[in-house]
Structure formats: C-alpha cells, structure tokens
Amino acid sequence: FLAASSDPDNAKRDPVHSHVMRNAAPLVYDQRLYADAGAGDLWEMQAPFGYRTGLAVSVHMPGYRRFLLVVDREAALPTDPVKLNRMIADLQLLAVHAQDAAARLLVSAKAPRLQPRQLEILKLTMEGKSAWVVGSLLGISENTVNYHLKQLFKQLDVSTKNHAVLKAMELGLL
C-alpha cells in the first residue's frame, strides 16, 4: 500500500482522489469505479489492505485547503438505497464535525497585525462595497484594492471577502 500511496502519478490516476480534490459531492466507490477509470491496477494494489469499497467526501477549509474524509471497508456497501443514503448522510455529518475540529487544530486563533490601509479596505468591504468603489473612495486603483485583499486572505487564512470580514470580526479586528 505504501508504494501505491507514495507515488504522485498514482494519486493523479486514482478516481477517488481525483473526485474529492475537485468535487464536494460524496462518492461511493468500489472496484468497478477503478476499472471504469482505467485504474484497476490501483484497486488491486490497495484491496489487500482493506481499501476495497467505501465512501469519500471533501469539505473546504480556509486558505484554499480541502479536508478529505474517506471511509473504507472490506465488505460491499448496502444495495438498499435507503441504507446507502443513510450511510452517506452519516459520513457528511461526520465530515462537518471533523472539519470543525480540524479548523480549530490547524487555524491559528492569533490575530494578525493588519496595516491601516488593509483595515480601511476591510471596513469598506464589510459595508458591501466593491473593489472598484473602495478604490475610488480611497484614491487607489481597483487592482491595488484586490492586491490588498489577496494579502488579507493570506494573513487571515481565508479564501473569500465575506470570510475575511467574518474572520476579522471574530478576531476583534473590526
């Protein structure tokens, strides 16, 4: 299993990994999924270690990260749609709790030091103003506003303007 999991080319070919890296929808997988994706050899390498069939889900984390949760099992998943949907719902619920715990462990609660200009931009963004309007009000270009926003995203470890405002409020910066 270590040989299969440590080769980056195998990760690129793995249909489960490919799905969870680009899609938040839960995935049910088994040998057929690997065979249909032309990666049956990967399934053959992993199956002896219990990675035969299962469910996978991906949730977004701050900073353009993803939290991947995969539950493997040797036995086939239920064919009854009600039971299978219940398992998927349980996995999604588990993923939400795991995401919350991962965020507390991985995301620093220490407030970063923001420059006065960054705070001005953040306050105007909080009021719902676009980058163009913020630039006009502050006498700077829209590109400069977007540059400052990208720097804020990095400092606050977020990926959207709304999340930046919420995080800044949570940290007492606004």
PDB file of C-alpha atoms in Angstrom:
ATOM      1  CA  PHE A   1       0.000   0.000   0.000  1.00  0.00           C
ATOM      2  CA  LEU A   2       2.830   2.404   0.814  1.00  0.00           C
ATOM      3  CA  ALA A   3       4.258   2.027  -2.693  1.00  0.00           C
ATOM      4  CA  ALA A   4       0.882   2.855  -4.247  1.00  0.00           C
ATOM      5  CA  SER A   5       0.131   5.787  -1.968  1.00  0.00           C
ATOM      6  CA  SER A   6       3.554   7.449  -2.154  1.00  0.00           C
ATOM      7  CA  ASP A   7       3.710   7.650  -5.959  1.00  0.00           C
ATOM      8  CA  PRO A   8       2.263  11.028  -7.119  1.00  0.00           C
ATOM      9  CA  ASP A   9       1.372   9.542 -10.509  1.00  0.00           C
ATOM     10  CA  ASN A  10      -0.893   7.029  -8.771  1.00  0.00           C
ATOM     11  CA  ALA A  11      -2.650   9.849  -6.906  1.00  0.00           C
ATOM     12  CA  LYS A  12      -3.328  11.576 -10.234  1.00  0.00           C
ATOM     13  CA  ARG A  13      -4.827   8.388 -11.665  1.00  0.00           C
ATOM     14  CA  ASP A  14      -6.825   7.459  -8.563  1.00  0.00           C
ATOM     15  CA  PRO A  15     -10.509   8.157  -9.351  1.00  0.00           C
ATOM     16  CA  VAL A  16     -11.410   8.661  -5.666  1.00  0.00           C
ATOM     17  CA  HIS A  17      -8.608  11.158  -5.100  1.00  0.00           C
ATOM     18  CA  SER A  18      -9.428  12.973  -8.348  1.00  0.00           C
ATOM     19  CA  HIS A  19     -13.092  13.250  -7.389  1.00  0.00           C
ATOM     20  CA  VAL A  20     -12.591  14.559  -3.853  1.00  0.00           C
ATOM     21  CA  MET A  21      -9.997  17.106  -4.979  1.00  0.00           C
ATOM     22  CA  ARG A  22     -12.422  18.791  -7.382  1.00  0.00           C
ATOM     23  CA  ASN A  23     -15.889  17.955  -6.093  1.00  0.00           C
ATOM     24  CA  ALA A  24     -17.589  18.266  -2.711  1.00  0.00           C
ATOM     25  CA  ALA A  25     -20.313  15.727  -3.544  1.00  0.00           C
ATOM     26  CA  PRO A  26     -19.967  12.395  -1.735  1.00  0.00           C
ATOM     27  CA  LEU A  27     -18.617   9.499  -3.777  1.00  0.00           C
ATOM     28  CA  VAL A  28     -19.418   5.807  -3.469  1.00  0.00           C
ATOM     29  CA  TYR A  29     -16.577   3.715  -4.846  1.00  0.00           C
ATOM     30  CA  ASP A  30     -15.646   0.112  -5.424  1.00  0.00           C
ATOM     31  CA  GLN A  31     -13.635  -1.988  -7.874  1.00  0.00           C
ATOM     32  CA  ARG A  32     -15.924  -1.065 -10.768  1.00  0.00           C
ATOM     33  CA  LEU A  33     -15.170   2.680 -10.357  1.00  0.00           C
ATOM     34  CA  TYR A  34     -11.430   1.974 -10.575  1.00  0.00           C
ATOM     35  CA  ALA A  35     -11.868  -0.371 -13.558  1.00  0.00           C
ATOM     36  CA  ASP A  36     -14.054   2.168 -15.410  1.00  0.00           C
ATOM     37  CA  ALA A  37     -11.397   4.845 -14.801  1.00  0.00           C
ATOM     38  CA  GLY A  38      -8.640   2.604 -16.208  1.00  0.00           C
ATOM     39  CA  ALA A  39      -7.023   2.318 -12.776  1.00  0.00           C
ATOM     40  CA  GLY A  40      -7.912  -1.267 -11.883  1.00  0.00           C
ATOM     41  CA  ASP A  41      -4.270  -1.906 -11.020  1.00  0.00           C
ATOM     42  CA  LEU A  42      -4.512   0.686  -8.221  1.00  0.00           C
ATOM     43  CA  TRP A  43      -7.529  -1.089  -6.770  1.00  0.00           C
ATOM     44  CA  GLU A  44      -5.589  -4.388  -6.924  1.00  0.00           C
ATOM     45  CA  MET A  45      -2.671  -2.800  -5.009  1.00  0.00           C
ATOM     46  CA  GLN A  46      -4.929  -1.324  -2.314  1.00  0.00           C
ATOM     47  CA  ALA A  47      -7.539  -4.075  -1.862  1.00  0.00           C
ATOM     48  CA  PRO A  48      -5.330  -6.434   0.189  1.00  0.00           C
ATOM     49  CA  PHE A  49      -5.054  -3.690   2.816  1.00  0.00           C
ATOM     50  CA  GLY A  50      -8.812  -3.240   3.180  1.00  0.00           C
ATOM     51  CA  TYR A  51      -9.230  -0.405   0.695  1.00  0.00           C
ATOM     52  CA  ARG A  52     -11.859  -2.142  -1.389  1.00  0.00           C
ATOM     53  CA  THR A  53     -15.028  -0.155  -1.227  1.00  0.00           C
ATOM     54  CA  GLY A  54     -16.282   2.886   0.622  1.00  0.00           C
ATOM     55  CA  LEU A  55     -17.456   6.456   0.743  1.00  0.00           C
ATOM     56  CA  ALA A  56     -15.482   9.656   0.241  1.00  0.00           C
ATOM     57  CA  VAL A  57     -16.295  13.318   0.804  1.00  0.00           C
ATOM     58  CA  SER A  58     -14.369  16.579   0.637  1.00  0.00           C
ATOM     59  CA  VAL A  59     -15.044  19.794   2.552  1.00  0.00           C
ATOM     60  CA  HIS A  60     -13.471  23.207   2.091  1.00  0.00           C
ATOM     61  CA  MET A  61     -11.105  24.659   4.657  1.00  0.00           C
ATOM     62  CA  PRO A  62      -9.739  28.194   4.884  1.00  0.00           C
ATOM     63  CA  GLY A  63      -6.787  29.094   2.712  1.00  0.00           C
ATOM     64  CA  TYR A  64      -7.900  27.060  -0.323  1.00  0.00           C
ATOM     65  CA  ARG A  65      -7.377  23.806   1.582  1.00  0.00           C
ATOM     66  CA  ARG A  66      -9.565  20.731   1.491  1.00  0.00           C
ATOM     67  CA  PHE A  67     -10.334  18.262   4.225  1.00  0.00           C
ATOM     68  CA  LEU A  68     -10.735  14.777   2.742  1.00  0.00           C
ATOM     69  CA  LEU A  69     -12.638  12.116   4.619  1.00  0.00           C
ATOM     70  CA  VAL A  70     -12.693   8.589   3.221  1.00  0.00           C
ATOM     71  CA  VAL A  71     -14.198   5.590   4.952  1.00  0.00           C
ATOM     72  CA  ASP A  72     -13.040   2.267   3.518  1.00  0.00           C
ATOM     73  CA  ARG A  73     -14.286  -1.202   4.274  1.00  0.00           C
ATOM     74  CA  GLU A  74     -13.722  -4.700   3.020  1.00  0.00           C
ATOM     75  CA  ALA A  75     -17.420  -5.594   2.756  1.00  0.00           C
ATOM     76  CA  ALA A  76     -19.552  -4.277  -0.083  1.00  0.00           C
ATOM     77  CA  LEU A  77     -21.766  -1.311   0.637  1.00  0.00           C
ATOM     78  CA  PRO A  78     -25.506  -1.958   1.002  1.00  0.00           C
ATOM     79  CA  THR A  79     -27.511  -2.122  -2.212  1.00  0.00           C
ATOM     80  CA  ASP A  80     -30.646  -0.830  -0.475  1.00  0.00           C
ATOM     81  CA  PRO A  81     -30.816   2.874  -1.468  1.00  0.00           C
ATOM     82  CA  VAL A  82     -32.279   3.893   1.899  1.00  0.00           C
ATOM     83  CA  LYS A  83     -29.421   2.276   3.828  1.00  0.00           C
ATOM     84  CA  LEU A  84     -26.808   3.651   1.427  1.00  0.00           C
ATOM     85  CA  ASN A  85     -28.247   7.183   1.617  1.00  0.00           C
ATOM     86  CA  ARG A  86     -28.200   6.927   5.409  1.00  0.00           C
ATOM     87  CA  MET A  87     -24.514   5.985   5.325  1.00  0.00           C
ATOM     88  CA  ILE A  88     -23.770   8.934   3.028  1.00  0.00           C
ATOM     89  CA  ALA A  89     -25.676  11.296   5.342  1.00  0.00           C
ATOM     90  CA  ASP A  90     -23.767   9.930   8.334  1.00  0.00           C
ATOM     91  CA  LEU A  91     -20.456  10.451   6.526  1.00  0.00           C
ATOM     92  CA  GLN A  92     -21.386  14.043   5.697  1.00  0.00           C
ATOM     93  CA  LEU A  93     -22.306  14.691   9.323  1.00  0.00           C
ATOM     94  CA  LEU A  94     -19.025  13.162  10.464  1.00  0.00           C
ATOM     95  CA  ALA A  95     -17.193  15.340   7.899  1.00  0.00           C
ATOM     96  CA  VAL A  96     -18.757  18.513   9.303  1.00  0.00           C
ATOM     97  CA  HIS A  97     -17.613  17.634  12.826  1.00  0.00           C
ATOM     98  CA  ALA A  98     -14.170  16.607  11.588  1.00  0.00           C
ATOM     99  CA  GLN A  99     -13.893  19.843   9.596  1.00  0.00           C
ATOM    100  CA  ASP A 100     -14.721  21.882  12.683  1.00  0.00           C
ATOM    101  CA  ALA A 101     -12.130  20.018  14.773  1.00  0.00           C
ATOM    102  CA  ALA A 102      -9.510  20.341  12.010  1.00  0.00           C
ATOM    103  CA  ALA A 103     -10.165  24.076  11.746  1.00  0.00           C
ATOM    104  CA  ARG A 104      -9.602  24.511  15.479  1.00  0.00           C
ATOM    105  CA  LEU A 105      -6.390  22.491  15.310  1.00  0.00           C
ATOM    106  CA  LEU A 106      -4.957  23.896  12.092  1.00  0.00           C
ATOM    107  CA  VAL A 107      -6.088  27.509  12.043  1.00  0.00           C
ATOM    108  CA  SER A 108      -4.300  29.906  14.333  1.00  0.00           C
ATOM    109  CA  ALA A 109      -6.577  31.965  16.570  1.00  0.00           C
ATOM    110  CA  LYS A 110      -3.893  34.629  16.979  1.00  0.00           C
ATOM    111  CA  ALA A 111      -4.950  37.872  15.307  1.00  0.00           C
ATOM    112  CA  PRO A 112      -2.525  39.040  12.637  1.00  0.00           C
ATOM    113  CA  ARG A 113      -1.314  42.644  12.571  1.00  0.00           C
ATOM    114  CA  LEU A 114      -3.079  44.410   9.742  1.00  0.00           C
ATOM    115  CA  GLN A 115      -1.872  47.613   8.152  1.00  0.00           C
ATOM    116  CA  PRO A 116      -4.143  50.676   8.437  1.00  0.00           C
ATOM    117  CA  ARG A 117      -4.855  50.562   4.684  1.00  0.00           C
ATOM    118  CA  GLN A 118      -5.864  46.904   4.938  1.00  0.00           C
ATOM    119  CA  LEU A 119      -8.266  47.744   7.771  1.00  0.00           C
ATOM    120  CA  GLU A 120      -9.790  50.572   5.718  1.00  0.00           C
ATOM    121  CA  ILE A 121     -10.330  48.220   2.799  1.00  0.00           C
ATOM    122  CA  LEU A 122     -11.775  45.563   5.079  1.00  0.00           C
ATOM    123  CA  LYS A 123     -14.207  48.033   6.690  1.00  0.00           C
ATOM    124  CA  LEU A 124     -15.437  49.257   3.314  1.00  0.00           C
ATOM    125  CA  THR A 125     -15.714  45.666   2.101  1.00  0.00           C
ATOM    126  CA  MET A 126     -17.769  44.886   5.216  1.00  0.00           C
ATOM    127  CA  GLU A 127     -20.176  47.620   4.087  1.00  0.00           C
ATOM    128  CA  GLY A 128     -20.670  45.720   0.829  1.00  0.00           C
ATOM    129  CA  LYS A 129     -18.624  47.990  -1.382  1.00  0.00           C
ATOM    130  CA  SER A 130     -16.969  46.530  -4.483  1.00  0.00           C
ATOM    131  CA  ALA A 131     -13.221  46.738  -5.116  1.00  0.00           C
ATOM    132  CA  TRP A 132     -13.847  49.473  -7.685  1.00  0.00           C
ATOM    133  CA  VAL A 133     -15.871  51.582  -5.212  1.00  0.00           C
ATOM    134  CA  VAL A 134     -13.328  51.011  -2.430  1.00  0.00           C
ATOM    135  CA  GLY A 135     -10.570  52.128  -4.796  1.00  0.00           C
ATOM    136  CA  SER A 136     -12.499  55.255  -5.766  1.00  0.00           C
ATOM    137  CA  LEU A 137     -13.145  56.165  -2.126  1.00  0.00           C
ATOM    138  CA  LEU A 138      -9.516  55.639  -1.104  1.00  0.00           C
ATOM    139  CA  GLY A 139      -7.963  57.158  -4.229  1.00  0.00           C
ATOM    140  CA  ILE A 140      -6.269  53.930  -5.315  1.00  0.00           C
ATOM    141  CA  SER A 141      -6.819  51.595  -8.262  1.00  0.00           C
ATOM    142  CA  GLU A 142      -9.128  48.591  -8.211  1.00  0.00           C
ATOM    143  CA  ASN A 143      -6.040  46.404  -8.806  1.00  0.00           C
ATOM    144  CA  THR A 144      -4.406  47.823  -5.670  1.00  0.00           C
ATOM    145  CA  VAL A 145      -7.543  47.042  -3.664  1.00  0.00           C
ATOM    146  CA  ASN A 146      -7.535  43.484  -4.999  1.00  0.00           C
ATOM    147  CA  TYR A 147      -3.836  43.182  -4.130  1.00  0.00           C
ATOM    148  CA  HIS A 148      -4.566  44.230  -0.541  1.00  0.00           C
ATOM    149  CA  LEU A 149      -7.498  41.805  -0.385  1.00  0.00           C
ATOM    150  CA  LYS A 150      -5.259  38.929  -1.514  1.00  0.00           C
ATOM    151  CA  GLN A 151      -2.763  39.859   1.203  1.00  0.00           C
ATOM    152  CA  LEU A 152      -5.622  39.917   3.730  1.00  0.00           C
ATOM    153  CA  PHE A 153      -6.759  36.472   2.566  1.00  0.00           C
ATOM    154  CA  LYS A 154      -3.278  35.107   3.259  1.00  0.00           C
ATOM    155  CA  GLN A 155      -2.962  36.808   6.638  1.00  0.00           C
ATOM    156  CA  LEU A 156      -6.410  35.727   7.790  1.00  0.00           C
ATOM    157  CA  ASP A 157      -6.140  32.305   6.137  1.00  0.00           C
ATOM    158  CA  VAL A 158      -9.412  32.661   4.227  1.00  0.00           C
ATOM    159  CA  SER A 159     -10.460  32.463   0.587  1.00  0.00           C
ATOM    160  CA  THR A 160     -13.314  34.973   0.158  1.00  0.00           C
ATOM    161  CA  LYS A 161     -14.086  38.590   1.040  1.00  0.00           C
ATOM    162  CA  ASN A 162     -17.052  37.546   3.165  1.00  0.00           C
ATOM    163  CA  HIS A 163     -14.957  35.050   5.093  1.00  0.00           C
ATOM    164  CA  ALA A 164     -12.232  37.690   5.571  1.00  0.00           C
ATOM    165  CA  VAL A 165     -14.750  40.101   7.121  1.00  0.00           C
ATOM    166  CA  LEU A 166     -16.215  37.391   9.367  1.00  0.00           C
ATOM    167  CA  LYS A 167     -12.774  36.232  10.497  1.00  0.00           C
ATOM    168  CA  ALA A 168     -11.656  39.810  11.186  1.00  0.00           C
ATOM    169  CA  MET A 169     -14.791  40.379  13.266  1.00  0.00           C
ATOM    170  CA  GLU A 170     -14.233  37.089  15.114  1.00  0.00           C
ATOM    171  CA  LEU A 171     -10.645  38.127  15.923  1.00  0.00           C
ATOM    172  CA  GLY A 172     -11.759  41.558  17.091  1.00  0.00           C
ATOM    173  CA  LEU A 173     -10.053  43.419  14.250  1.00  0.00           C
ATOM    174  CA  LEU A 174     -13.290  45.096  13.130  1.00  0.00           C
TER     175      LEU A 174
END
